[in-house]
PDB file of C-alpha atoms in Angstrom:
ATOM      1  CA  MET A   1    -112.206   4.308 -18.987  1.00 80.00           C
ATOM      2  CA  ARG A   2    -114.819   3.957 -21.722  1.00 87.00           C
ATOM      3  CA  ALA A   3    -118.525   3.167 -21.926  1.00 88.00           C
ATOM      4  CA  ARG A   4    -117.761  -0.470 -22.804  1.00 88.00           C
ATOM      5  CA  ASP A   5    -115.936  -0.853 -19.478  1.00 85.00           C
ATOM      6  CA  LEU A   6    -118.951   0.298 -17.449  1.00 85.00           C
ATOM      7  CA  MET A   7    -122.063  -0.648 -19.385  1.00 88.00           C
ATOM      8  CA  THR A   8    -124.546  -3.363 -18.554  1.00 85.00           C
ATOM      9  CA  ALA A   9    -124.601  -5.537 -21.668  1.00 85.00           C
ATOM     10  CA  GLU A  10    -127.924  -6.809 -23.002  1.00 81.00           C
ATOM     11  CA  PRO A  11    -130.068  -4.681 -20.681  1.00 85.00           C
ATOM     12  CA  ILE A  12    -133.775  -5.227 -20.183  1.00 87.00           C
ATOM     13  CA  THR A  13    -135.693  -3.588 -23.035  1.00 92.00           C
ATOM     14  CA  PHE A  14    -139.270  -3.062 -24.180  1.00 93.00           C
ATOM     15  CA  GLN A  15    -140.790  -3.333 -27.623  1.00 94.00           C
ATOM     16  CA  PRO A  16    -142.833  -0.325 -28.792  1.00 93.00           C
ATOM     17  CA  SER A  17    -145.953  -2.518 -28.642  1.00 94.00           C
ATOM     18  CA  THR A  18    -145.383  -3.538 -25.009  1.00 94.00           C
ATOM     19  CA  PRO A  19    -148.477  -2.529 -22.979  1.00 93.00           C
ATOM     20  CA  ILE A  20    -147.830   0.201 -20.441  1.00 89.00           C
ATOM     21  CA  SER A  21    -149.200  -1.994 -17.651  1.00 89.00           C
ATOM     22  CA  VAL A  22    -146.683  -4.733 -18.478  1.00 92.00           C
ATOM     23  CA  ALA A  23    -143.773  -2.285 -18.667  1.00 90.00           C
ATOM     24  CA  ALA A  24    -144.751  -0.590 -15.389  1.00 89.00           C
ATOM     25  CA  ARG A  25    -145.039  -3.939 -13.607  1.00 89.00           C
ATOM     26  CA  ALA A  26    -141.621  -5.053 -14.888  1.00 88.00           C
ATOM     27  CA  MET A  27    -140.012  -1.796 -13.768  1.00 86.00           C
ATOM     28  CA  ALA A  28    -141.575  -2.054 -10.317  1.00 84.00           C
ATOM     29  CA  GLU A  29    -140.746  -5.731  -9.798  1.00 81.00           C
ATOM     30  CA  ARG A  30    -137.185  -5.461 -11.129  1.00 80.00           C
ATOM     31  CA  GLY A  31    -136.513  -2.205  -9.272  1.00 77.00           C
ATOM     32  CA  PHE A  32    -135.305  -0.056 -12.187  1.00 79.00           C
ATOM     33  CA  SER A  33    -136.545   3.375 -13.192  1.00 80.00           C
ATOM     34  CA  GLY A  34    -136.155   3.284 -16.944  1.00 85.00           C
ATOM     35  CA  ALA A  35    -135.421   1.039 -19.914  1.00 90.00           C
ATOM     36  CA  PRO A  36    -134.714   1.372 -23.650  1.00 93.00           C
ATOM     37  CA  VAL A  37    -137.465   0.814 -26.201  1.00 94.00           C
ATOM     38  CA  VAL A  38    -136.146  -0.978 -29.301  1.00 94.00           C
ATOM     39  CA  ASP A  39    -137.547  -2.400 -32.510  1.00 92.00           C
ATOM     40  CA  ALA A  40    -137.222  -5.984 -33.693  1.00 91.00           C
ATOM     41  CA  ASP A  41    -133.728  -5.297 -35.063  1.00 89.00           C
ATOM     42  CA  GLY A  42    -132.441  -3.805 -31.811  1.00 89.00           C
ATOM     43  CA  LYS A  43    -132.544  -0.214 -33.068  1.00 93.00           C
ATOM     44  CA  LEU A  44    -133.113   2.268 -30.261  1.00 93.00           C
ATOM     45  CA  LEU A  45    -136.426   4.115 -30.521  1.00 93.00           C
ATOM     46  CA  GLY A  46    -136.535   5.871 -27.161  1.00 91.00           C
ATOM     47  CA  MET A  47    -136.471   5.478 -23.376  1.00 91.00           C
ATOM     48  CA  LEU A  48    -139.398   4.633 -21.120  1.00 91.00           C
ATOM     49  CA  THR A  49    -138.810   6.189 -17.693  1.00 88.00           C
ATOM     50  CA  GLU A  50    -140.559   6.728 -14.397  1.00 86.00           C
ATOM     51  CA  GLY A  51    -141.159  10.294 -15.526  1.00 84.00           C
ATOM     52  CA  ASP A  52    -143.122   9.016 -18.513  1.00 84.00           C
ATOM     53  CA  LEU A  53    -145.291   6.880 -16.243  1.00 84.00           C
ATOM     54  CA  LEU A  54    -145.825   9.737 -13.776  1.00 83.00           C
ATOM     55  CA  ARG A  55    -146.947  11.906 -16.670  1.00 77.00           C
ATOM     56  CA  ARG A  56    -149.753   9.429 -17.274  1.00 72.00           C
ATOM     57  CA  LEU A  57    -150.845   9.609 -13.634  1.00 70.00           C
ATOM     58  CA  ALA A  58    -150.929  13.389 -13.839  1.00 62.00           C
ATOM     59  CA  ALA A  59    -152.848  13.409 -17.127  1.00 57.00           C
ATOM     60  CA  PRO A  60    -156.345  13.719 -15.544  1.00 54.00           C
ATOM     61  CA  ALA A  61    -155.237  16.968 -13.896  1.00 50.00           C
ATOM     62  CA  ASP A  62    -153.774  18.283 -17.139  1.00 54.00           C
ATOM     63  CA  ALA A  63    -156.762  20.212 -18.470  1.00 54.00           C
ATOM     64  CA  PRO A  64    -156.940  20.986 -22.204  1.00 57.00           C
ATOM     65  CA  LYS A  65    -155.315  24.294 -23.070  1.00 55.00           C
ATOM     66  CA  SER A  66    -157.459  27.186 -24.165  1.00 54.00           C
ATOM     67  CA  TRP A  67    -157.238  28.184 -27.802  1.00 52.00           C
ATOM     68  CA  ILE A  68    -155.241  31.260 -26.756  1.00 56.00           C
ATOM     69  CA  ALA A  69    -152.685  29.206 -24.820  1.00 52.00           C
ATOM     70  CA  GLY A  70    -152.559  26.805 -27.737  1.00 53.00           C
ATOM     71  CA  LEU A  71    -151.239  29.579 -29.942  1.00 56.00           C
ATOM     72  CA  PHE A  72    -147.929  29.351 -28.115  1.00 55.00           C
ATOM     73  CA  GLN A  73    -147.525  25.612 -28.708  1.00 59.00           C
ATOM     74  CA  SER A  74    -147.685  23.881 -32.077  1.00 66.00           C
ATOM     75  CA  ALA A  75    -150.376  21.347 -32.867  1.00 70.00           C
ATOM     76  CA  SER A  76    -147.741  18.617 -33.217  1.00 73.00           C
ATOM     77  CA  GLU A  77    -146.346  19.374 -29.748  1.00 71.00           C
ATOM     78  CA  GLN A  78    -149.810  19.281 -28.213  1.00 72.00           C
ATOM     79  CA  ALA A  79    -150.647  16.032 -30.022  1.00 74.00           C
ATOM     80  CA  ASP A  80    -147.376  14.434 -28.929  1.00 72.00           C
ATOM     81  CA  ARG A  81    -147.999  15.411 -25.296  1.00 72.00           C
ATOM     82  CA  PHE A  82    -151.516  13.965 -25.451  1.00 77.00           C
ATOM     83  CA  ALA A  83    -150.328  10.696 -27.042  1.00 74.00           C
ATOM     84  CA  ARG A  84    -147.557  10.236 -24.467  1.00 70.00           C
ATOM     85  CA  ALA A  85    -149.946  10.889 -21.588  1.00 73.00           C
ATOM     86  CA  HIS A  86    -152.816   8.725 -22.822  1.00 77.00           C
ATOM     87  CA  GLY A  87    -151.233   6.070 -25.086  1.00 78.00           C
ATOM     88  CA  GLN A  88    -151.432   2.416 -24.118  1.00 86.00           C
ATOM     89  CA  THR A  89    -147.998   1.185 -25.220  1.00 91.00           C
ATOM     90  CA  ALA A  90    -144.344   1.839 -24.428  1.00 90.00           C
ATOM     91  CA  GLY A  91    -143.933   3.317 -27.906  1.00 90.00           C
ATOM     92  CA  ASP A  92    -146.636   5.889 -27.186  1.00 89.00           C
ATOM     93  CA  ALA A  93    -145.349   6.945 -23.763  1.00 88.00           C
ATOM     94  CA  MET A  94    -141.577   6.779 -24.290  1.00 89.00           C
ATOM     95  CA  THR A  95    -139.243   9.763 -24.466  1.00 87.00           C
ATOM     96  CA  ARG A  96    -137.784  10.155 -27.935  1.00 87.00           C
ATOM     97  CA  GLY A  97    -134.458  11.679 -28.867  1.00 85.00           C
ATOM     98  CA  ALA A  98    -132.559   9.961 -26.059  1.00 86.00           C
ATOM     99  CA  VAL A  99    -128.942  10.888 -25.394  1.00 91.00           C
ATOM    100  CA  THR A 100    -126.766   7.986 -26.588  1.00 93.00           C
ATOM    101  CA  ALA A 101    -123.124   6.949 -26.532  1.00 93.00           C
ATOM    102  CA  GLU A 102    -120.768   4.722 -28.476  1.00 94.00           C
ATOM    103  CA  GLU A 103    -118.743   1.941 -26.864  1.00 92.00           C
ATOM    104  CA  ASP A 104    -115.580   4.074 -26.862  1.00 92.00           C
ATOM    105  CA  THR A 105    -117.233   7.189 -25.366  1.00 93.00           C
ATOM    106  CA  PRO A 106    -115.039   8.392 -22.437  1.00 90.00           C
ATOM    107  CA  VAL A 107    -116.502   8.208 -18.932  1.00 88.00           C
ATOM    108  CA  GLU A 108    -115.994  11.965 -18.547  1.00 89.00           C
ATOM    109  CA  THR A 109    -118.295  12.596 -21.519  1.00 92.00           C
ATOM    110  CA  LEU A 110    -120.937  10.282 -20.064  1.00 92.00           C
ATOM    111  CA  ALA A 111    -120.816  12.021 -16.683  1.00 90.00           C
ATOM    112  CA  LYS A 112    -121.076  15.480 -18.245  1.00 91.00           C
ATOM    113  CA  ALA A 113    -124.081  14.456 -20.343  1.00 91.00           C
ATOM    114  CA  MET A 114    -125.891  12.985 -17.339  1.00 90.00           C
ATOM    115  CA  GLU A 115    -125.261  16.095 -15.274  1.00 89.00           C
ATOM    116  CA  GLU A 116    -126.200  18.632 -17.949  1.00 89.00           C
ATOM    117  CA  ARG A 117    -129.275  16.754 -19.185  1.00 88.00           C
ATOM    118  CA  ALA A 118    -130.391  15.544 -15.729  1.00 86.00           C
ATOM    119  CA  ILE A 119    -130.687  11.943 -16.930  1.00 87.00           C
ATOM    120  CA  ARG A 120    -129.949   8.709 -15.086  1.00 88.00           C
ATOM    121  CA  ARG A 121    -128.829   6.396 -17.848  1.00 90.00           C
ATOM    122  CA  ILE A 122    -127.391   6.494 -21.369  1.00 92.00           C
ATOM    123  CA  PRO A 123    -127.930   3.752 -23.989  1.00 94.00           C
ATOM    124  CA  VAL A 124    -124.761   2.518 -25.699  1.00 94.00           C
ATOM    125  CA  LEU A 125    -125.047   1.858 -29.427  1.00 93.00           C
ATOM    126  CA  ARG A 126    -123.047  -0.016 -32.025  1.00 91.00           C
ATOM    127  CA  ASP A 127    -123.980   0.785 -35.616  1.00 89.00           C
ATOM    128  CA  GLY A 128    -127.250   2.224 -34.365  1.00 86.00           C
ATOM    129  CA  ARG A 129    -128.219  -0.861 -32.363  1.00 91.00           C
ATOM    130  CA  LEU A 130    -128.385  -1.128 -28.603  1.00 93.00           C
ATOM    131  CA  VAL A 131    -125.545  -3.114 -27.010  1.00 92.00           C
ATOM    132  CA  GLY A 132    -125.662  -1.851 -23.427  1.00 91.00           C
ATOM    133  CA  ILE A 133    -126.586   0.892 -21.014  1.00 91.00           C
ATOM    134  CA  VAL A 134    -124.580   3.015 -18.567  1.00 91.00           C
ATOM    135  CA  SER A 135    -126.286   4.329 -15.434  1.00 87.00           C
ATOM    136  CA  ARG A 136    -125.293   6.889 -12.832  1.00 86.00           C
ATOM    137  CA  ALA A 137    -124.621   3.979 -10.486  1.00 83.00           C
ATOM    138  CA  ASP A 138    -122.074   2.604 -12.969  1.00 83.00           C
ATOM    139  CA  LEU A 139    -120.241   5.943 -12.944  1.00 84.00           C
ATOM    140  CA  ILE A 140    -120.254   6.078  -9.152  1.00 81.00           C
ATOM    141  CA  ARG A 141    -118.825   2.555  -8.933  1.00 76.00           C
ATOM    142  CA  ALA A 142    -116.103   3.604 -11.379  1.00 73.00           C
ATOM    143  CA  LEU A 143    -115.109   6.402  -8.995  1.00 72.00           C
ATOM    144  CA  LEU A 144    -114.964   3.977  -6.071  1.00 67.00           C
ATOM    145  CA  GLN A 145    -112.806   1.437  -7.862  1.00 61.00           C
ATOM    146  CA  PRO A 146    -109.014   1.884  -7.592  1.00 54.00           C
ATOM    147  CA  SER A 147    -106.989   2.348 -10.722  1.00 48.00           C
ATOM    148  CA  THR A 148    -106.405  -0.971 -12.476  1.00 45.00           C
ATOM    149  CA  GLU A 149    -103.400   0.137 -14.507  1.00 43.00           C
ATOM    150  CA  LEU A 150    -100.865  -1.062 -11.920  1.00 41.00           C
ATOM    151  CA  VAL A 151    -102.847  -3.927 -10.403  1.00 44.00           C
ATOM    152  CA  ALA A 152    -104.534  -5.390 -13.465  1.00 47.00           C
ATOM    153  CA  ASP A 153    -103.129  -8.857 -12.700  1.00 50.00           C
ATOM    154  CA  ALA A 154    -103.510  -8.712  -8.918  1.00 65.00           C
ATOM    155  CA  PRO A 155    -105.793 -11.408  -7.438  1.00 87.00           C
ATOM    156  CA  ASP A 156    -108.062  -8.862  -5.739  1.00 88.00           C
ATOM    157  CA  GLU A 157    -108.511  -6.954  -8.964  1.00 87.00           C
ATOM    158  CA  ARG A 158    -109.426 -10.120 -10.857  1.00 88.00           C
ATOM    159  CA  ILE A 159    -112.061 -10.889  -8.204  1.00 91.00           C
ATOM    160  CA  ARG A 160    -113.320  -7.310  -8.378  1.00 90.00           C
ATOM    161  CA  ARG A 161    -113.783  -7.416 -12.137  1.00 88.00           C
ATOM    162  CA  ALA A 162    -115.438 -10.840 -12.068  1.00 90.00           C
ATOM    163  CA  LEU A 163    -117.843  -9.864  -9.294  1.00 92.00           C
ATOM    164  CA  ALA A 164    -118.765  -6.565 -10.962  1.00 89.00           C
ATOM    165  CA  LYS A 165    -119.607  -8.467 -14.149  1.00 88.00           C
ATOM    166  CA  ALA A 166    -121.617 -11.080 -12.233  1.00 89.00           C
ATOM    167  CA  MET A 167    -123.618  -8.407 -10.393  1.00 88.00           C
ATOM    168  CA  LYS A 168    -124.500  -6.647 -13.650  1.00 85.00           C
ATOM    169  CA  GLU A 169    -125.936  -9.896 -14.977  1.00 85.00           C
ATOM    170  CA  GLN A 170    -128.365 -10.278 -12.048  1.00 85.00           C
ATOM    171  CA  PRO A 171    -131.540  -8.127 -12.318  1.00 81.00           C
ATOM    172  CA  TRP A 172    -132.299  -8.503  -8.602  1.00 82.00           C
ATOM    173  CA  VAL A 173    -129.148  -6.662  -7.508  1.00 82.00           C
ATOM    174  CA  ASP A 174    -129.859  -3.144  -6.197  1.00 68.00           C
ATOM    175  CA  ALA A 175    -127.243  -1.763  -8.552  1.00 59.00           C
ATOM    176  CA  PHE A 176    -127.511   1.901  -7.614  1.00 59.00           C
ATOM    177  CA  ALA A 177    -127.217   1.367  -3.849  1.00 74.00           C
ATOM    178  CA  ILE A 178    -124.856  -1.586  -3.316  1.00 82.00           C
ATOM    179  CA  PHE A 179    -121.079  -1.203  -3.518  1.00 85.00           C
ATOM    180  CA  PHE A 180    -118.218  -3.560  -2.753  1.00 89.00           C
ATOM    181  CA  ASP A 181    -114.492  -3.808  -2.327  1.00 90.00           C
ATOM    182  CA  VAL A 182    -112.045  -6.707  -2.192  1.00 92.00           C
ATOM    183  CA  LYS A 183    -109.093  -6.966   0.175  1.00 91.00           C
ATOM    184  CA  ASP A 184    -106.867 -10.032   0.472  1.00 90.00           C
ATOM    185  CA  GLY A 185    -109.536 -12.157  -1.194  1.00 92.00           C
ATOM    186  CA  VAL A 186    -112.356 -11.037   1.122  1.00 94.00           C
ATOM    187  CA  VAL A 187    -115.358  -9.261  -0.422  1.00 94.00           C
ATOM    188  CA  PHE A 188    -116.896  -6.397   1.552  1.00 93.00           C
ATOM    189  CA  PHE A 189    -120.406  -5.285   0.544  1.00 90.00           C
ATOM    190  CA  HIS A 190    -121.839  -2.006   1.814  1.00 86.00           C
ATOM    191  CA  GLY A 191    -124.739   0.316   1.005  1.00 82.00           C
ATOM    192  CA  TYR A 192    -128.471  -0.393   1.012  1.00 79.00           C
ATOM    193  CA  CYS A 193    -130.745  -3.120  -0.362  1.00 77.00           C
ATOM    194  CA  ARG A 194    -134.408  -4.064  -0.466  1.00 72.00           C
ATOM    195  CA  ASN A 195    -134.603  -7.242   1.608  1.00 79.00           C
ATOM    196  CA  ASP A 196    -132.816 -10.165   3.230  1.00 83.00           C
ATOM    197  CA  ALA A 197    -133.179 -12.321   0.119  1.00 86.00           C
ATOM    198  CA  VAL A 198    -130.976  -9.873  -1.787  1.00 85.00           C
ATOM    199  CA  LEU A 199    -128.388 -10.045   1.002  1.00 87.00           C
ATOM    200  CA  ARG A 200    -128.316 -13.849   0.794  1.00 89.00           C
ATOM    201  CA  GLY A 201    -128.083 -13.695  -2.970  1.00 91.00           C
ATOM    202  CA  LEU A 202    -125.146 -11.291  -2.820  1.00 91.00           C
ATOM    203  CA  LYS A 203    -123.265 -13.536  -0.429  1.00 92.00           C
ATOM    204  CA  VAL A 204    -123.804 -16.615  -2.575  1.00 94.00           C
ATOM    205  CA  LEU A 205    -122.940 -14.713  -5.756  1.00 93.00           C
ATOM    206  CA  ALA A 206    -119.631 -13.524  -4.297  1.00 94.00           C
ATOM    207  CA  GLU A 207    -118.790 -17.018  -3.049  1.00 93.00           C
ATOM    208  CA  THR A 208    -119.056 -18.356  -6.611  1.00 91.00           C
ATOM    209  CA  ILE A 209    -116.196 -16.113  -7.766  1.00 91.00           C
ATOM    210  CA  PRO A 210    -112.872 -18.013  -7.929  1.00 90.00           C
ATOM    211  CA  GLY A 211    -110.374 -16.789  -5.354  1.00 90.00           C
ATOM    212  CA  VAL A 212    -112.891 -15.383  -2.866  1.00 92.00           C
ATOM    213  CA  LYS A 213    -111.873 -16.369   0.674  1.00 92.00           C
ATOM    214  CA  GLY A 214    -114.730 -14.751   2.541  1.00 93.00           C
ATOM    215  CA  VAL A 215    -117.686 -12.397   2.279  1.00 94.00           C
ATOM    216  CA  ASN A 216    -118.542  -9.592   4.689  1.00 92.00           C
ATOM    217  CA  VAL A 217    -122.006  -8.070   4.101  1.00 88.00           C
ATOM    218  CA  MET A 218    -122.403  -4.660   5.726  1.00 85.00           C
ATOM    219  CA  VAL A 219    -125.545  -3.639   3.865  1.00 79.00           C
ATOM    220  CA  GLU A 220    -128.479  -1.847   5.463  1.00 75.00           C
ATOM    221  CA  ARG A 221    -132.091  -2.606   4.662  1.00 67.00           C
ATOM    222  CA  SER A 222    -133.947   0.064   2.687  1.00 57.00           C
ATOM    223  CA  SER A 223    -137.400   0.425   1.125  1.00 47.00           C
ATOM    224  CA  LEU A 224    -135.866   1.984  -1.971  1.00 41.00           C
ATOM    225  CA  GLY A 225    -135.738  -0.166  -5.121  1.00 39.00           C
ATOM    226  CA  GLY A 226    -132.601  -0.566  -7.206  1.00 38.00           C
ATOM    227  CA  VAL A 227    -131.815   0.210 -10.848  1.00 35.00           C
ATOM    228  CA  ALA A 228    -130.617  -2.371 -13.337  1.00 35.00           C
ATOM    229  CA  GLY A 229    -127.493  -1.351 -15.224  1.00 36.00           C
TER     230      GLY A 229
END
């Protein structure tokens, strides 16, 4: 399985000039904890994450370093830290040098990178431009899905693929906490979600998939927000 098989295509992104307040509101309302920052041509510039926003909240408690302590950190590093903590745009606050993948990157490589670098998502590039993003939730869903090599044409597998694609296209789906399976044409949802509206939306979304005979929602309510992609 490759990155192209798991990624969320055309993920939500920010421009470097996007105000921090706008980006933070979008992340909170959509329930995701990070998004790529791209230029007008779709070239990846960095990632804006919850950690970047928390750094701004902690900035008032981050007292200036003494000149002695400053000897152990270059002026450019100190300036970059200050700009990320106090800047007003996504381009100022974002994390640069993000780990990236190509469309044919194996899932094992993605998982290893996420584990070793303690990151939650990896942008997928084509010729240097963003085409998708793979999250930890995508990798977990891949583990839960049965092998498709022998059942690629089975009705349940067709429903499974169609529903997975449909869920990725909906920003309100709590992607990291909702899982599903299909048996004899019946969709079974389980996990956690934010509210009853999401539960209704999931049921309706599944019912739009050709071949679905029924939907069984066994999802618990949770105050945790989801992640897109």
